[in-house]
């Protein structure tokens, strides 16, 4: 296993609290920022991050909560999992309630509609950034084929995530990946 450092519970909670307070647009942008923070600080490996991300995508319910629980547990066990989920959830829940109340008041105002349109565009960009961060270490024809195939299966043929991930896992098993040097 690659050497990882163990932060204090307060430091780990602070990272999840910061991300939970500053990220909009759902799980993918949150997970992209967490990847940058957790792997950048050496608290979790890229491989463990990718595993947590993949498993969180197939769990029922809110994927970002499963992801935060998995990465928090990987870093500091059960206490890390609980701290991560609470820190990323509470600020978002309070903000969601406040935004919903505000949007109900302003939902027909042109400025509010323009703000929603800008937010949708920004979130799309953040989602593509998270895709890039996950795929970049594995770039090549294999990654392009798997990513493109999964995109087409979900978008064009409306295949649900479980069969897509299962087929990719089986194909990946029979078509071994050759690791590139990490920078």
mmCIF file of C-alpha atoms in Angstrom:
data_model
loop_
_atom_site.group_PDB
_atom_site.id
_atom_site.type_symbol
_atom_site.label_atom_id
_atom_site.label_comp_id
_atom_site.label_asym_id
_atom_site.label_seq_id
_atom_site.Cartn_x
_atom_site.Cartn_y
_atom_site.Cartn_z
ATOM 1 C CA UNK A 1 0.000 0.000 0.000
ATOM 2 C CA UNK A 2 1.153 3.515 -0.757
ATOM 3 C CA UNK A 3 2.124 5.614 2.247
ATOM 4 C CA UNK A 4 -0.722 7.801 3.375
ATOM 5 C CA UNK A 5 -0.759 10.249 6.245
ATOM 6 C CA UNK A 6 -3.391 10.228 8.981
ATOM 7 C CA UNK A 7 -4.898 13.622 9.810
ATOM 8 C CA UNK A 8 -6.611 14.556 13.035
ATOM 9 C CA UNK A 9 -10.383 14.111 13.166
ATOM 10 C CA UNK A 10 -10.737 17.899 13.307
ATOM 11 C CA UNK A 11 -8.637 18.347 10.146
ATOM 12 C CA UNK A 12 -10.597 15.691 8.257
ATOM 13 C CA UNK A 13 -13.909 17.168 9.409
ATOM 14 C CA UNK A 14 -12.713 20.617 8.337
ATOM 15 C CA UNK A 15 -12.072 19.428 4.775
ATOM 16 C CA UNK A 16 -15.542 17.878 4.460
ATOM 17 C CA UNK A 17 -17.133 20.910 6.132
ATOM 18 C CA UNK A 18 -15.348 23.284 3.731
ATOM 19 C CA UNK A 19 -16.386 21.239 0.687
ATOM 20 C CA UNK A 20 -19.946 20.879 1.998
ATOM 21 C CA UNK A 21 -20.171 24.645 2.439
ATOM 22 C CA UNK A 22 -18.703 25.666 -0.908
ATOM 23 C CA UNK A 23 -19.835 23.060 -3.431
ATOM 24 C CA UNK A 24 -23.020 23.304 -5.454
ATOM 25 C CA UNK A 25 -24.405 20.968 -8.087
ATOM 26 C CA UNK A 26 -24.588 17.597 -6.410
ATOM 27 C CA UNK A 27 -22.232 14.732 -5.861
ATOM 28 C CA UNK A 28 -19.867 14.916 -8.820
ATOM 29 C CA UNK A 29 -18.490 18.406 -8.166
ATOM 30 C CA UNK A 30 -18.245 17.570 -4.457
ATOM 31 C CA UNK A 31 -16.360 14.362 -5.174
ATOM 32 C CA UNK A 32 -14.034 16.150 -7.605
ATOM 33 C CA UNK A 33 -13.076 18.698 -4.959
ATOM 34 C CA UNK A 34 -12.680 15.986 -2.349
ATOM 35 C CA UNK A 35 -10.375 14.092 -4.698
ATOM 36 C CA UNK A 36 -8.156 17.138 -5.012
ATOM 37 C CA UNK A 37 -8.096 17.678 -1.235
ATOM 38 C CA UNK A 38 -7.800 14.095 0.019
ATOM 39 C CA UNK A 39 -5.267 12.848 -2.521
ATOM 40 C CA UNK A 40 -3.383 16.152 -2.524
ATOM 41 C CA UNK A 41 -2.857 15.965 1.235
ATOM 42 C CA UNK A 42 -1.812 12.328 0.977
ATOM 43 C CA UNK A 43 -4.687 11.116 3.140
ATOM 44 C CA UNK A 44 -5.977 8.652 0.538
ATOM 45 C CA UNK A 45 -4.509 7.079 -2.597
ATOM 46 C CA UNK A 46 -5.916 7.610 -6.084
ATOM 47 C CA UNK A 47 -6.767 3.918 -6.213
ATOM 48 C CA UNK A 48 -8.744 4.063 -2.958
ATOM 49 C CA UNK A 49 -10.468 7.216 -4.182
ATOM 50 C CA UNK A 50 -11.453 5.540 -7.477
ATOM 51 C CA UNK A 51 -12.743 2.485 -5.606
ATOM 52 C CA UNK A 52 -14.837 4.616 -3.227
ATOM 53 C CA UNK A 53 -16.193 6.620 -6.171
ATOM 54 C CA UNK A 54 -17.112 3.495 -8.131
ATOM 55 C CA UNK A 55 -18.779 1.778 -5.191
ATOM 56 C CA UNK A 56 -20.682 4.919 -4.242
ATOM 57 C CA UNK A 57 -22.109 5.148 -7.767
ATOM 58 C CA UNK A 58 -23.789 1.725 -7.464
ATOM 59 C CA UNK A 59 -25.138 2.109 -3.931
ATOM 60 C CA UNK A 60 -28.798 2.982 -3.527
ATOM 61 C CA UNK A 61 -29.626 6.434 -2.225
ATOM 62 C CA UNK A 62 -27.470 9.503 -2.279
ATOM 63 C CA UNK A 63 -24.121 8.635 -3.871
ATOM 64 C CA UNK A 64 -22.199 11.503 -2.296
ATOM 65 C CA UNK A 65 -23.098 10.331 1.208
ATOM 66 C CA UNK A 66 -21.905 6.798 0.450
ATOM 67 C CA UNK A 67 -18.749 8.273 -1.050
ATOM 68 C CA UNK A 68 -18.051 10.511 1.946
ATOM 69 C CA UNK A 69 -18.658 7.632 4.334
ATOM 70 C CA UNK A 70 -16.286 5.396 2.354
ATOM 71 C CA UNK A 71 -13.471 7.935 2.050
ATOM 72 C CA UNK A 72 -13.865 9.137 5.630
ATOM 73 C CA UNK A 73 -13.738 5.519 6.823
ATOM 74 C CA UNK A 74 -10.689 4.839 4.668
ATOM 75 C CA UNK A 75 -8.872 7.765 6.245
ATOM 76 C CA UNK A 76 -9.922 7.465 9.923
ATOM 77 C CA UNK A 77 -12.278 4.507 10.345
ATOM 78 C CA UNK A 78 -15.815 4.779 11.720
ATOM 79 C CA UNK A 79 -15.184 8.175 13.337
ATOM 80 C CA UNK A 80 -13.930 9.513 10.006
ATOM 81 C CA UNK A 81 -17.002 8.158 8.208
ATOM 82 C CA UNK A 82 -19.414 9.764 10.678
ATOM 83 C CA UNK A 83 -17.557 13.075 10.685
ATOM 84 C CA UNK A 84 -17.424 13.166 6.885
ATOM 85 C CA UNK A 85 -21.118 12.458 6.403
ATOM 86 C CA UNK A 86 -22.241 14.951 9.052
ATOM 87 C CA UNK A 87 -19.843 17.679 7.920
ATOM 88 C CA UNK A 88 -20.823 17.440 4.263
ATOM 89 C CA UNK A 89 -24.560 16.985 4.952
ATOM 90 C CA UNK A 90 -25.545 19.551 7.575
ATOM 91 C CA UNK A 91 -24.406 22.719 5.767
ATOM 92 C CA UNK A 92 -25.927 21.489 2.504
ATOM 93 C CA UNK A 93 -29.239 20.642 4.152
ATOM 94 C CA UNK A 94 -29.533 24.055 5.768
ATOM 95 C CA UNK A 95 -28.576 25.772 2.517
ATOM 96 C CA UNK A 96 -31.084 23.686 0.522
ATOM 97 C CA UNK A 97 -33.913 24.710 2.847
ATOM 98 C CA UNK A 98 -32.945 28.391 2.623
ATOM 99 C CA UNK A 99 -32.564 28.304 -1.178
ATOM 100 C CA UNK A 100 -35.875 26.506 -1.611
ATOM 101 C CA UNK A 101 -37.668 29.105 0.470
ATOM 102 C CA UNK A 102 -35.956 31.900 -1.444
ATOM 103 C CA UNK A 103 -36.637 30.337 -4.833
ATOM 104 C CA UNK A 104 -40.331 29.962 -4.066
ATOM 105 C CA UNK A 105 -40.440 33.713 -3.498
ATOM 106 C CA UNK A 106 -38.399 34.660 -6.594
ATOM 107 C CA UNK A 107 -39.130 31.805 -9.075
ATOM 108 C CA UNK A 108 -40.734 34.027 -11.736
ATOM 109 C CA UNK A 109 -38.207 36.842 -11.500
ATOM 110 C CA UNK A 110 -35.950 37.094 -14.605
ATOM 111 C CA UNK A 111 -32.810 37.530 -12.501
ATOM 112 C CA UNK A 112 -33.577 34.371 -10.518
ATOM 113 C CA UNK A 113 -34.151 32.430 -13.744
ATOM 114 C CA UNK A 114 -30.878 33.776 -15.166
ATOM 115 C CA UNK A 115 -29.054 32.720 -12.001
ATOM 116 C CA UNK A 116 -30.473 29.201 -12.306
ATOM 117 C CA UNK A 117 -29.353 29.046 -15.950
ATOM 118 C CA UNK A 118 -25.833 30.147 -15.039
ATOM 119 C CA UNK A 119 -25.712 27.632 -12.215
ATOM 120 C CA UNK A 120 -26.705 24.777 -14.531
ATOM 121 C CA UNK A 121 -23.904 25.711 -16.937
ATOM 122 C CA UNK A 122 -21.314 25.948 -14.150
ATOM 123 C CA UNK A 123 -22.368 22.621 -12.630
ATOM 124 C CA UNK A 124 -22.039 20.947 -16.024
ATOM 125 C CA UNK A 125 -18.478 22.212 -16.274
ATOM 126 C CA UNK A 126 -17.677 20.942 -12.774
ATOM 127 C CA UNK A 127 -19.124 17.525 -13.627
ATOM 128 C CA UNK A 128 -16.876 17.326 -16.713
ATOM 129 C CA UNK A 129 -13.941 18.334 -14.506
ATOM 130 C CA UNK A 130 -14.667 15.438 -12.154
ATOM 131 C CA UNK A 131 -14.826 13.059 -15.123
ATOM 132 C CA UNK A 132 -11.470 14.368 -16.315
ATOM 133 C CA UNK A 133 -9.893 13.925 -12.865
ATOM 134 C CA UNK A 134 -11.077 10.331 -12.697
ATOM 135 C CA UNK A 135 -10.162 9.302 -16.259
ATOM 136 C CA UNK A 136 -6.888 11.249 -16.699
ATOM 137 C CA UNK A 137 -4.617 8.723 -14.920
ATOM 138 C CA UNK A 138 -5.919 5.973 -17.199
ATOM 139 C CA UNK A 139 -5.989 7.812 -20.526
ATOM 140 C CA UNK A 140 -5.624 5.705 -23.631
ATOM 141 C CA UNK A 141 -7.786 3.791 -26.066
ATOM 142 C CA UNK A 142 -9.059 1.518 -23.331
ATOM 143 C CA UNK A 143 -10.316 4.412 -21.174
ATOM 144 C CA UNK A 144 -11.796 6.163 -24.217
ATOM 145 C CA UNK A 145 -13.639 2.994 -25.234
ATOM 146 C CA UNK A 146 -14.960 2.338 -21.718
ATOM 147 C CA UNK A 147 -15.953 5.963 -21.107
ATOM 148 C CA UNK A 148 -17.562 6.363 -24.532
ATOM 149 C CA UNK A 149 -19.312 3.010 -24.302
ATOM 150 C CA UNK A 150 -20.714 3.794 -20.866
ATOM 151 C CA UNK A 151 -21.861 7.230 -22.057
ATOM 152 C CA UNK A 152 -23.628 5.772 -25.095
ATOM 153 C CA UNK A 153 -25.199 2.930 -23.127
ATOM 154 C CA UNK A 154 -26.636 5.342 -20.560
ATOM 155 C CA UNK A 155 -27.577 8.181 -22.897
ATOM 156 C CA UNK A 156 -28.683 6.565 -26.147
ATOM 157 C CA UNK A 157 -29.871 3.154 -24.966
ATOM 158 C CA UNK A 158 -31.067 4.123 -21.461
ATOM 159 C CA UNK A 159 -29.142 1.299 -19.783
ATOM 160 C CA UNK A 160 -29.083 1.636 -16.006
ATOM 161 C CA UNK A 161 -25.734 1.986 -14.169
ATOM 162 C CA UNK A 162 -25.495 -1.530 -12.695
ATOM 163 C CA UNK A 163 -25.271 -3.423 -16.039
ATOM 164 C CA UNK A 164 -22.937 -0.782 -17.495
ATOM 165 C CA UNK A 165 -20.565 -1.051 -14.530
ATOM 166 C CA UNK A 166 -20.798 -4.864 -14.547
ATOM 167 C CA UNK A 167 -19.891 -5.062 -18.247
ATOM 168 C CA UNK A 168 -17.019 -2.595 -17.723
ATOM 169 C CA UNK A 169 -15.716 -4.617 -14.768
ATOM 170 C CA UNK A 170 -15.802 -7.876 -16.748
ATOM 171 C CA UNK A 171 -14.204 -6.223 -19.787
ATOM 172 C CA UNK A 172 -11.565 -4.642 -17.546
ATOM 173 C CA UNK A 173 -10.799 -8.011 -16.003
ATOM 174 C CA UNK A 174 -10.223 -9.620 -19.407
ATOM 175 C CA UNK A 175 -8.411 -6.570 -20.824
ATOM 176 C CA UNK A 176 -5.782 -5.787 -18.163
ATOM 177 C CA UNK A 177 -4.770 -2.195 -17.600
ATOM 178 C CA UNK A 178 -1.120 -1.241 -17.856
ATOM 179 C CA UNK A 179 -0.382 1.445 -15.279
ATOM 180 C CA UNK A 180 1.250 4.653 -16.405
ATOM 181 C CA UNK A 181 3.753 6.491 -14.267
ATOM 182 C CA UNK A 182 1.949 8.810 -11.858
ATOM 183 C CA UNK A 183 3.138 12.390 -11.689
#
